[in-house]
XYZ file of C-alpha atoms in Angstrom:
643
model
C 59.072 -0.182 -0.130
C 61.191 -0.287 2.971
C 62.771 2.922 4.076
C 66.418 1.933 3.892
C 68.707 -0.579 2.260
C 71.162 -2.214 4.620
C 74.434 -3.136 2.936
C 77.976 -3.600 4.114
C 79.427 -2.123 0.953
C 77.739 1.246 1.079
C 80.761 3.035 -0.315
C 80.834 0.720 -3.321
C 77.161 1.262 -4.093
C 77.323 5.032 -3.623
C 80.347 5.120 -5.877
C 78.612 3.136 -8.557
C 75.641 5.487 -8.398
C 77.942 8.479 -8.810
C 79.691 6.813 -11.706
C 76.415 5.867 -13.353
C 75.120 9.409 -13.144
C 78.232 10.788 -14.826
C 78.272 8.047 -17.455
C 74.646 8.783 -18.338
C 73.486 5.191 -18.793
C 76.414 4.164 -20.984
C 76.622 0.527 -22.016
C 79.125 -1.747 -20.216
C 81.054 -2.477 -23.403
C 81.876 1.181 -23.876
C 85.321 0.759 -22.273
C 86.695 -1.152 -25.239
C 85.176 1.317 -27.656
C 86.510 4.254 -25.686
C 89.983 2.708 -25.620
C 89.990 2.624 -29.425
C 88.914 6.243 -29.542
C 91.660 7.108 -27.071
C 94.291 5.447 -29.238
C 93.061 7.138 -32.410
C 92.589 10.586 -30.938
C 95.392 10.993 -28.425
C 95.734 14.593 -29.508
C 92.463 15.401 -27.757
C 93.525 14.086 -24.380
C 94.990 17.388 -23.294
C 91.580 19.050 -23.776
C 89.718 16.703 -21.440
C 89.380 18.048 -17.923
C 88.242 14.828 -16.238
C 91.390 12.756 -15.703
C 92.700 10.138 -13.336
C 93.913 12.201 -10.405
C 94.849 11.691 -6.777
C 94.685 7.915 -6.985
C 95.629 6.342 -3.640
C 98.145 3.549 -4.004
C 97.774 0.038 -2.647
C 100.650 0.796 -0.282
C 98.866 3.813 1.176
C 95.720 1.711 1.604
C 97.706 -0.966 3.434
C 99.124 1.514 5.946
C 95.909 3.463 6.498
C 93.552 3.075 9.442
C 89.929 2.022 8.912
C 88.747 5.614 8.788
C 91.616 6.682 6.542
C 90.799 3.836 4.133
C 87.203 4.986 3.951
C 88.305 8.544 3.291
C 90.664 7.397 0.531
C 87.835 5.490 -1.151
C 85.430 8.388 -0.742
C 87.982 10.797 -2.195
C 88.536 8.433 -5.102
C 84.832 8.549 -5.938
C 84.739 12.318 -5.451
C 87.439 12.665 -8.087
C 85.103 11.062 -10.635
C 82.519 13.796 -10.133
C 82.341 16.400 -12.935
C 83.911 19.752 -12.177
C 82.548 23.159 -13.144
C 84.894 23.162 -16.133
C 83.292 19.945 -17.344
C 79.888 21.621 -17.467
C 81.275 24.633 -19.319
C 83.340 22.418 -21.643
C 80.427 20.253 -22.779
C 80.057 21.290 -26.426
C 77.342 18.819 -27.393
C 74.444 21.102 -26.499
C 75.943 23.950 -28.501
C 76.639 21.681 -31.472
C 73.087 20.331 -31.522
C 71.601 23.818 -31.279
C 73.738 24.993 -34.169
C 72.670 21.996 -36.263
C 68.997 22.732 -35.591
C 69.501 26.412 -36.347
C 71.115 25.467 -39.675
C 68.048 23.472 -40.687
C 68.897 19.883 -39.753
C 65.571 18.171 -38.897
C 65.035 17.079 -35.316
C 63.967 13.603 -36.506
C 67.288 13.074 -38.305
C 69.364 14.230 -35.341
C 67.258 12.002 -33.094
C 68.200 8.927 -35.133
C 71.926 9.761 -35.192
C 72.383 9.230 -31.456
C 75.686 7.539 -30.516
C 74.961 4.088 -29.081
C 77.456 4.460 -26.247
C 76.028 7.698 -24.834
C 72.514 7.888 -26.201
C 70.728 9.034 -23.022
C 72.813 12.179 -22.652
C 72.583 12.871 -26.393
C 68.782 12.626 -26.532
C 68.338 14.855 -23.471
C 70.708 17.474 -24.862
C 68.880 17.341 -28.204
C 65.493 17.846 -26.531
C 66.767 20.867 -24.603
C 68.440 22.405 -27.661
C 65.262 22.000 -29.699
C 63.115 23.401 -26.889
C 65.415 26.423 -26.599
C 65.127 27.063 -30.329
C 61.326 26.841 -30.187
C 61.031 29.108 -27.143
C 63.131 31.766 -28.861
C 60.797 31.515 -31.860
C 57.840 32.108 -29.513
C 59.361 35.384 -28.342
C 61.102 34.375 -25.114
C 64.461 36.092 -24.660
C 67.694 34.811 -23.166
C 68.606 38.164 -21.651
C 70.086 37.437 -18.205
C 69.646 40.953 -16.815
C 67.611 40.857 -13.627
C 67.565 37.080 -13.710
C 66.846 35.538 -10.308
C 69.650 32.989 -10.666
C 72.371 35.401 -11.836
C 74.425 34.762 -8.690
C 73.929 30.997 -8.778
C 77.319 29.238 -8.635
C 76.166 26.321 -10.772
C 74.640 28.631 -13.404
C 77.813 30.671 -13.588
C 79.859 27.492 -14.152
C 78.005 26.756 -17.393
C 78.881 27.881 -20.869
C 77.233 31.051 -22.132
C 74.898 29.063 -24.378
C 73.825 26.720 -21.577
C 73.104 29.671 -19.303
C 70.906 31.196 -21.965
C 68.977 27.935 -22.297
C 68.299 27.885 -18.556
C 67.195 31.528 -18.530
C 64.708 30.970 -21.367
C 63.370 27.785 -19.758
C 62.827 29.538 -16.438
C 60.828 32.320 -18.102
C 58.655 29.795 -19.943
C 58.259 27.790 -16.739
C 56.930 30.846 -14.922
C 54.288 31.318 -17.625
C 53.209 27.679 -17.424
C 52.996 27.952 -13.631
C 50.689 30.936 -14.060
C 48.504 28.837 -16.361
C 48.336 25.913 -13.895
C 47.369 28.298 -11.095
C 44.550 29.540 -13.313
C 43.252 25.995 -13.898
C 43.925 24.560 -10.441
C 40.897 26.110 -8.657
C 38.608 24.682 -11.348
C 39.568 21.049 -10.788
C 37.019 20.628 -7.988
C 34.151 21.595 -10.300
C 31.974 18.980 -11.937
C 32.756 18.226 -15.573
C 30.032 20.465 -16.981
C 31.131 23.449 -14.897
C 34.799 22.744 -15.658
C 34.065 22.689 -19.408
C 32.197 25.992 -19.143
C 34.898 27.711 -17.071
C 37.668 26.620 -19.478
C 35.753 27.334 -22.697
C 37.914 30.376 -23.501
C 41.160 28.492 -22.893
C 43.417 27.681 -25.865
C 46.257 25.254 -25.193
C 49.342 24.270 -27.122
C 50.286 20.605 -27.428
C 53.083 21.176 -24.900
C 50.762 22.801 -22.356
C 48.334 19.902 -22.676
C 51.125 17.362 -22.107
C 52.265 19.426 -19.117
C 48.821 18.981 -17.547
C 48.873 15.279 -18.468
C 52.202 14.805 -16.686
C 50.734 16.436 -13.579
C 48.280 13.542 -13.337
C 44.958 15.263 -13.922
C 41.865 13.078 -13.714
C 41.054 11.430 -17.080
C 37.719 13.249 -17.309
C 39.319 16.673 -16.847
C 42.142 15.768 -19.219
C 39.632 14.776 -21.913
C 37.931 18.153 -21.558
C 41.274 19.975 -21.826
C 42.007 18.054 -25.021
C 39.127 19.961 -26.577
C 40.983 23.171 -25.726
C 44.065 22.270 -27.802
C 44.233 24.337 -30.965
C 43.623 22.152 -34.065
C 47.000 22.973 -35.617
C 48.671 22.037 -32.317
C 47.212 18.528 -32.094
C 49.879 17.064 -34.369
C 52.672 19.473 -33.402
C 55.728 18.304 -31.490
C 54.924 19.200 -27.856
C 57.102 21.823 -26.270
C 56.919 20.624 -22.664
C 58.348 22.808 -19.925
C 60.097 21.277 -16.871
C 60.391 17.855 -18.502
C 63.539 16.456 -20.117
C 63.798 12.836 -21.134
C 66.136 10.553 -23.027
C 63.026 9.291 -24.867
C 62.138 11.242 -28.034
C 58.505 12.401 -28.281
C 57.183 13.830 -31.547
C 53.490 14.387 -30.727
C 50.886 14.136 -27.963
C 50.138 10.505 -28.816
C 53.771 9.581 -28.158
C 53.386 10.876 -24.604
C 50.068 9.046 -24.249
C 51.755 5.758 -25.254
C 54.511 6.352 -22.706
C 51.859 7.107 -20.067
C 49.998 3.873 -20.999
C 46.873 5.989 -21.442
C 44.739 3.931 -23.853
C 41.589 6.119 -23.496
C 43.639 9.182 -24.450
C 45.170 7.320 -27.402
C 41.648 6.492 -28.558
C 40.475 10.105 -28.210
C 43.520 11.323 -30.131
C 42.871 8.759 -32.884
C 39.356 10.168 -33.252
C 41.030 13.507 -34.003
C 43.490 11.985 -36.474
C 46.482 12.044 -34.121
C 48.514 8.827 -33.973
C 51.805 7.858 -32.321
C 54.902 8.404 -34.444
C 56.783 5.379 -35.752
C 60.147 4.966 -37.459
C 60.092 1.292 -38.444
C 62.842 -0.710 -36.814
C 64.092 2.346 -34.923
C 61.499 3.675 -32.477
C 57.736 3.686 -32.045
C 54.970 3.791 -29.444
C 55.540 0.238 -28.188
C 59.121 1.206 -27.298
C 57.770 4.143 -25.334
C 55.220 1.953 -23.550
C 57.919 -0.567 -22.600
C 60.012 2.285 -21.206
C 57.216 3.394 -18.885
C 58.582 3.528 -15.345
C 57.122 0.537 -13.558
C 55.839 0.979 -10.032
C 54.600 -2.556 -9.476
C 52.762 -5.537 -10.891
C 49.722 -3.384 -11.635
C 51.752 -1.401 -14.146
C 52.812 -4.603 -15.928
C 49.125 -5.060 -16.613
C 48.830 -1.469 -17.827
C 51.832 -1.983 -20.114
C 50.190 -5.093 -21.528
C 46.907 -3.262 -22.133
C 48.695 -0.412 -23.939
C 50.772 -2.844 -26.017
C 47.645 -4.797 -26.984
C 45.926 -1.620 -28.162
C 48.968 -0.565 -30.183
C 49.404 -3.992 -31.783
C 45.713 -4.082 -32.687
C 46.286 -0.790 -34.489
C 49.172 -2.123 -36.546
C 52.213 -1.060 -34.546
C 55.247 -3.289 -34.090
C 58.408 -3.164 -32.031
C 61.981 -3.706 -33.140
C 64.032 -6.742 -32.140
C 67.556 -5.417 -31.631
C 70.775 -7.114 -30.587
C 73.803 -6.302 -28.468
C 76.705 -8.628 -27.664
C 74.972 -11.433 -29.614
C 71.912 -11.105 -27.398
C 68.513 -10.144 -28.779
C 66.134 -7.862 -26.936
C 62.850 -6.076 -27.532
C 63.060 -2.390 -28.242
C 65.110 0.268 -29.907
C 68.903 0.248 -29.958
C 68.482 4.016 -30.126
C 67.461 3.964 -26.458
C 69.747 1.264 -24.986
C 66.693 -0.894 -24.319
C 68.771 -3.999 -23.648
C 68.587 -2.884 -20.010
C 64.765 -2.759 -19.954
C 62.972 -5.651 -18.257
C 59.920 -6.685 -20.263
C 57.303 -8.748 -18.417
C 56.954 -12.290 -19.781
C 53.274 -11.836 -20.588
C 54.050 -8.709 -22.621
C 56.901 -10.439 -24.422
C 54.782 -13.519 -25.158
C 51.952 -11.381 -26.503
C 54.249 -9.520 -28.893
C 55.802 -12.750 -30.146
C 52.530 -14.655 -30.514
C 51.000 -11.800 -32.520
C 54.091 -11.427 -34.723
C 54.311 -7.791 -33.655
C 58.078 -7.489 -34.103
C 60.322 -6.237 -36.890
C 64.113 -6.483 -37.256
C 65.923 -3.529 -35.764
C 67.771 -1.330 -38.221
C 70.999 0.564 -37.816
C 70.621 4.268 -37.299
C 72.442 6.633 -39.670
C 75.933 7.727 -38.606
C 76.640 11.194 -37.275
C 77.851 13.359 -40.155
C 77.922 16.836 -38.606
C 81.617 17.600 -37.829
C 80.840 19.763 -34.786
C 78.581 17.087 -33.261
C 81.144 14.345 -34.046
C 83.887 16.307 -32.283
C 81.689 16.914 -29.223
C 80.740 13.214 -29.032
C 84.393 12.118 -29.345
C 85.386 14.472 -26.557
C 82.631 13.146 -24.284
C 83.579 9.548 -25.107
C 87.142 10.243 -24.038
C 85.913 11.787 -20.791
C 83.756 8.717 -20.164
C 86.724 6.422 -20.732
C 88.843 8.304 -18.198
C 86.074 8.295 -15.614
C 85.470 4.596 -16.247
C 89.103 3.820 -15.456
C 88.858 5.853 -12.277
C 85.624 4.113 -11.333
C 87.228 0.703 -11.736
C 90.111 1.810 -9.526
C 87.696 3.073 -6.893
C 85.819 -0.235 -6.946
C 89.072 -2.117 -6.353
C 89.969 0.176 -3.443
C 86.502 -0.263 -1.952
C 86.885 -4.045 -2.140
C 90.229 -3.743 -0.353
C 88.555 -1.637 2.298
C 85.811 -4.206 2.886
C 88.374 -6.971 3.130
C 90.426 -4.988 5.645
C 87.312 -4.509 7.811
C 86.211 -8.134 7.514
C 82.971 -7.134 5.799
C 81.187 -9.195 3.172
C 80.867 -7.772 -0.380
C 77.359 -7.243 -1.647
C 77.725 -9.996 -4.253
C 78.416 -12.533 -1.502
C 75.494 -11.235 0.534
C 73.218 -11.853 -2.442
C 74.661 -15.352 -2.897
C 74.054 -16.139 0.765
C 70.441 -14.964 0.541
C 69.988 -17.106 -2.548
C 71.372 -20.199 -0.837
C 69.042 -19.794 2.124
C 66.093 -19.102 -0.193
C 66.698 -22.487 -1.833
C 66.429 -24.255 1.522
C 63.586 -22.364 3.206
C 60.346 -20.582 2.362
C 57.976 -18.106 4.017
C 58.543 -17.336 7.682
C 61.078 -20.173 7.934
C 63.227 -18.322 5.415
C 62.928 -15.046 7.311
C 63.848 -16.851 10.532
C 66.916 -18.362 8.842
C 67.969 -14.997 7.441
C 67.444 -13.338 10.826
C 69.556 -16.002 12.530
C 72.370 -15.491 10.016
C 72.192 -11.722 10.512
C 69.216 -9.362 10.878
C 70.583 -7.356 7.951
C 69.819 -10.308 5.661
C 66.185 -10.423 6.738
C 65.829 -6.686 6.134
C 67.491 -6.941 2.727
C 65.304 -9.846 1.702
C 62.123 -8.017 2.678
C 63.276 -4.955 0.781
C 64.117 -6.939 -2.363
C 60.801 -8.769 -2.313
C 58.501 -5.847 -1.609
C 56.029 -5.192 -4.423
C 56.591 -1.712 -5.831
C 52.907 -1.077 -6.428
C 50.826 2.020 -6.817
C 48.171 2.897 -4.305
C 44.535 2.121 -5.034
C 43.541 5.759 -4.519
C 46.515 7.454 -6.150
C 44.343 9.514 -8.475
C 42.114 10.754 -5.646
C 45.157 11.715 -3.601
C 46.635 13.595 -6.545
C 43.398 15.481 -7.090
C 43.299 16.417 -3.408
C 46.875 17.697 -3.563
C 46.081 19.734 -6.683
C 42.981 21.282 -5.112
C 42.840 24.868 -3.932
C 43.051 23.798 -0.262
C 44.982 20.489 -0.089
C 44.631 20.198 3.702
C 40.829 20.383 3.578
C 40.625 18.033 0.593
C 42.980 15.470 2.158
C 41.128 15.612 5.473
C 37.848 14.811 3.760
C 39.431 11.961 1.801
C 41.070 10.414 4.892
C 37.845 10.441 6.855
C 35.710 8.927 4.095
C 37.980 6.534 2.174
C 39.919 3.512 3.487
C 43.454 3.771 2.072
C 45.974 1.008 1.447
C 49.554 1.005 2.744
C 51.016 2.747 -0.325
C 48.396 5.500 -0.179
C 49.070 5.843 3.544
C 52.788 6.426 2.852
C 51.864 9.307 0.544
C 49.639 10.816 3.214
C 52.443 10.441 5.764
C 54.683 12.524 3.505
C 51.991 15.211 3.389
C 51.700 15.071 7.177
C 55.420 15.814 7.422
C 54.925 18.845 5.191
C 51.669 19.963 6.797
C 51.526 18.988 10.503
C 48.018 20.465 10.702
C 46.873 17.224 9.033
C 47.566 15.297 12.248
C 43.946 15.306 13.425
C 42.838 13.892 10.073
C 45.675 11.320 10.198
C 44.555 10.147 13.614
C 40.921 9.881 12.468
C 41.603 7.871 9.264
C 38.865 5.515 8.175
C 40.084 1.912 8.681
C 43.752 2.925 9.191
C 46.529 0.618 7.984
C 50.293 0.780 8.427
C 52.160 2.772 5.781
C 54.325 0.919 3.283
C 57.280 3.020 4.418
C 58.133 5.355 7.278
C 60.970 7.063 5.393
C 59.047 10.346 5.086
C 59.564 10.925 8.805
C 63.342 10.978 8.372
C 62.955 14.276 6.502
C 60.884 15.936 9.201
C 62.297 19.188 10.548
C 62.953 19.012 14.271
C 60.342 21.689 14.986
C 57.731 19.804 12.944
C 58.583 16.564 14.701
C 58.308 18.258 18.075
C 54.939 19.695 17.092
C 53.684 16.300 15.897
C 54.783 14.616 19.133
C 53.245 17.340 21.287
C 49.974 17.043 19.366
C 49.830 13.303 19.881
C 51.547 11.658 16.907
C 52.203 8.016 17.792
C 55.951 7.370 17.558
C 55.342 3.638 18.025
C 54.062 3.538 14.434
C 55.377 0.634 12.357
C 55.364 0.149 8.609
C 53.609 -2.653 6.749
C 56.644 -4.901 7.299
C 56.768 -4.418 11.056
C 59.740 -2.027 11.044
C 59.766 0.816 13.527
C 61.215 4.302 13.398
C 64.627 3.182 14.670
C 65.428 1.727 11.248
C 64.503 5.022 9.578
C 66.209 7.402 11.976
C 69.451 5.486 12.497
C 70.082 5.429 8.750
C 68.752 8.826 7.733
C 68.406 11.075 10.782
C 70.462 9.650 13.689
C 69.970 12.754 15.822
C 66.238 12.016 15.863
C 66.839 8.677 17.620
C 66.959 10.684 20.851
C 63.289 11.580 20.274
C 62.404 7.905 20.306
C 64.426 7.220 23.429
C 63.017 10.277 25.206
C 59.493 9.001 24.460
C 60.492 5.491 25.646
C 59.774 3.887 22.262
C 60.686 0.189 22.390
C 63.936 -0.365 20.420
C 63.139 -4.091 20.110
C 59.579 -4.017 18.782
C 60.366 -5.346 15.289
C 60.421 -9.102 14.699
C 62.696 -9.108 11.644
C 65.613 -6.926 10.719
C 68.098 -5.108 12.967
C 66.804 -3.857 16.301
C 67.815 -0.739 18.184
C 70.890 -2.326 19.758
C 72.125 -3.680 16.411
C 71.878 -0.180 15.017
C 73.503 1.464 18.037
C 76.492 -0.911 17.947
C 76.980 -0.536 14.187
C 76.661 3.231 14.528
C 79.313 3.157 17.261
C 81.603 1.147 14.989
C 81.165 3.466 12.015
C 81.640 6.676 14.044
C 84.430 5.234 16.212
C 82.651 6.471 19.324
C 79.929 4.988 21.445
C 76.473 6.067 20.311
C 74.977 8.450 22.876
C 71.809 6.416 23.428
C 73.525 3.028 23.827
C 73.115 2.940 27.613
C 69.350 3.476 27.437
C 68.971 0.870 24.674
C 71.040 -1.646 26.655
C 68.844 -1.036 29.663
C 65.785 -2.047 27.617
C 67.460 -5.212 26.313
C 66.148 -8.314 28.110
C 68.855 -10.611 26.710
C 71.709 -10.239 24.268
C 71.082 -11.911 20.914
C 73.827 -13.517 18.795
C 73.695 -10.523 16.437
C 74.419 -8.204 19.376
C 77.369 -10.299 20.515
C 78.841 -10.395 17.002
C 78.649 -6.599 16.798
C 80.324 -6.302 20.162
C 83.033 -8.643 18.875
C 83.548 -6.275 15.951
C 84.062 -3.398 18.383
C 86.473 -5.506 20.407
C 88.601 -6.369 17.361
C 88.447 -3.170 15.315
C 87.456 -0.445 17.811
C 88.986 -1.495 21.153
C 88.565 1.939 22.765
C 84.863 1.982 21.883
C 84.567 -1.565 23.220
C 86.054 -0.472 26.543
C 83.523 2.372 26.685
C 80.789 -0.217 26.146
C 82.128 -2.368 28.992
C 82.134 0.681 31.235
C 78.368 0.902 30.671
C 77.833 -2.754 31.509
C 80.803 -4.617 33.037
C 78.781 -7.865 32.978
C 79.206 -8.135 29.196
C 81.461 -11.106 28.472
C 82.507 -12.254 25.008
C 83.968 -15.683 24.472
C 86.863 -15.958 22.043
C 84.840 -18.063 19.579
C 82.408 -15.202 18.813
C 83.348 -13.737 15.451
C 82.545 -10.181 14.301
C 79.496 -9.562 12.125
C 80.268 -9.382 8.399
C 77.533 -6.938 7.380
C 76.427 -3.614 8.807
C 72.919 -2.349 9.440
C 73.812 1.267 8.624
C 75.042 2.747 5.363
C 78.192 4.825 5.467
């Protein structure tokens, strides 16, 4: 994956991300539903803390400068963020805990999730249940002497939520102690590992915790023998893991992890994935597995085939007159199912009609859900207003909305293919070429992911990684992982430089998070700053977007700003950075000096400075008075740097 995403509507995208986080994966049609709730329950509106506040008017936007417009849009999005009172006022967690404490089965509460806010509901339910179970195991929620007692976020929560966090932290410390006990044994052969862990007794939750850490299948199989018999079918109490997907036993986690060998071993012990026909089952969990690339589509297919062969089926649900595979309980209409998986399920008649889940009957839970729905509706209105303001901002700056950028890429993709397409995109604007490469990069897993994980889990990760690098040829994805470790542990540099059959990393983004002292150490010890990723991008693309101060390192080491064939070059970035900051980028003179000839993309960015930032344009001319722009050169309509 490329390190950055170049878009002209950065504020819009950031805003949408903020809104999506607060809305917790709500469905798009929730606005109409929320409006009905608002009309029927107007009496609650005074209790909701998230309201439409500080909305800038169209008139104020019209009078504002470019920078003032951006600030108005940014402030609009900030006003959609939850406040401390929102955390403390969220009653759903308390209501679910009370229902569990009063004897309502977890499975019933799981099925009563509201369709318009199911992700948040399921996560709150998992945490409430986990809290109840941890208390039963003897953990206390006494906050005295708690390490986070002065934490501002913790203090903003309700008393019940604080207690949940305290209990979880205590249980987490115990699980960490257990992992530290097992960690040194992972380098042993299987026979020695089995002997050294023979006295170990694990709960189902502890076993799943090790599974989620990515232990080698052989070691995981041996740890399965250490799970107490009565725990094999118990609902796993997993520390440091909260999901919107309900899991009722170890096999449910194995289905989600696409681990067919583990499913087979569990079946030998009489442990099978849970299934509520037409509602949720192991195929749903397999389809919800987070895909990392085409290889995982194959793993999903293999897991689905195993499950179908063992009699499992998946629900066919519907939303807005559209059918989809998977549970309505989990909003699976947004899940992309690979065609080969879909065809297999259909050809083997492995589907059943989806069924409606039972309505929420608990009054306390109903009231909490209604309150949250009203909050969501208010935030949704604010989000729509912010989107409109952001569109006005883009129009005022002569920048192209992201939808139009996508349309333009699509039009060019219909006319050209391969390198001809990249050349056409580059000619239109280097940002398009970079975007296209980013969109069409395979999100795959590395070939040696398991070996890397084992090295990182070993007692001395630096020694283990060094041995792996010098004996195993890694692919570009693996190399990106190693680069991240190099950033964390600069002492790995010698091993990095002596890699067996080195290839370019898939991404250089890890270097944008390097502390200045680590970067200085790496450079002094001989790290090659001319490194490029697998797509030919250099460090300018990474640093300009994520760590602009580090660009000076590249210039000081005389790293060529124009070494990449596709995508923005150093001068494109410097000019866009100057436009965004309303001051000439400090390294512009040195980059100009290295420029053999001005490209059309450079001239268009200079035209943008001339039209929208005349003072910055004059500063540019002072650097190079020979720069001449004809009147027919129009400003660029997309920027290479997010803002």
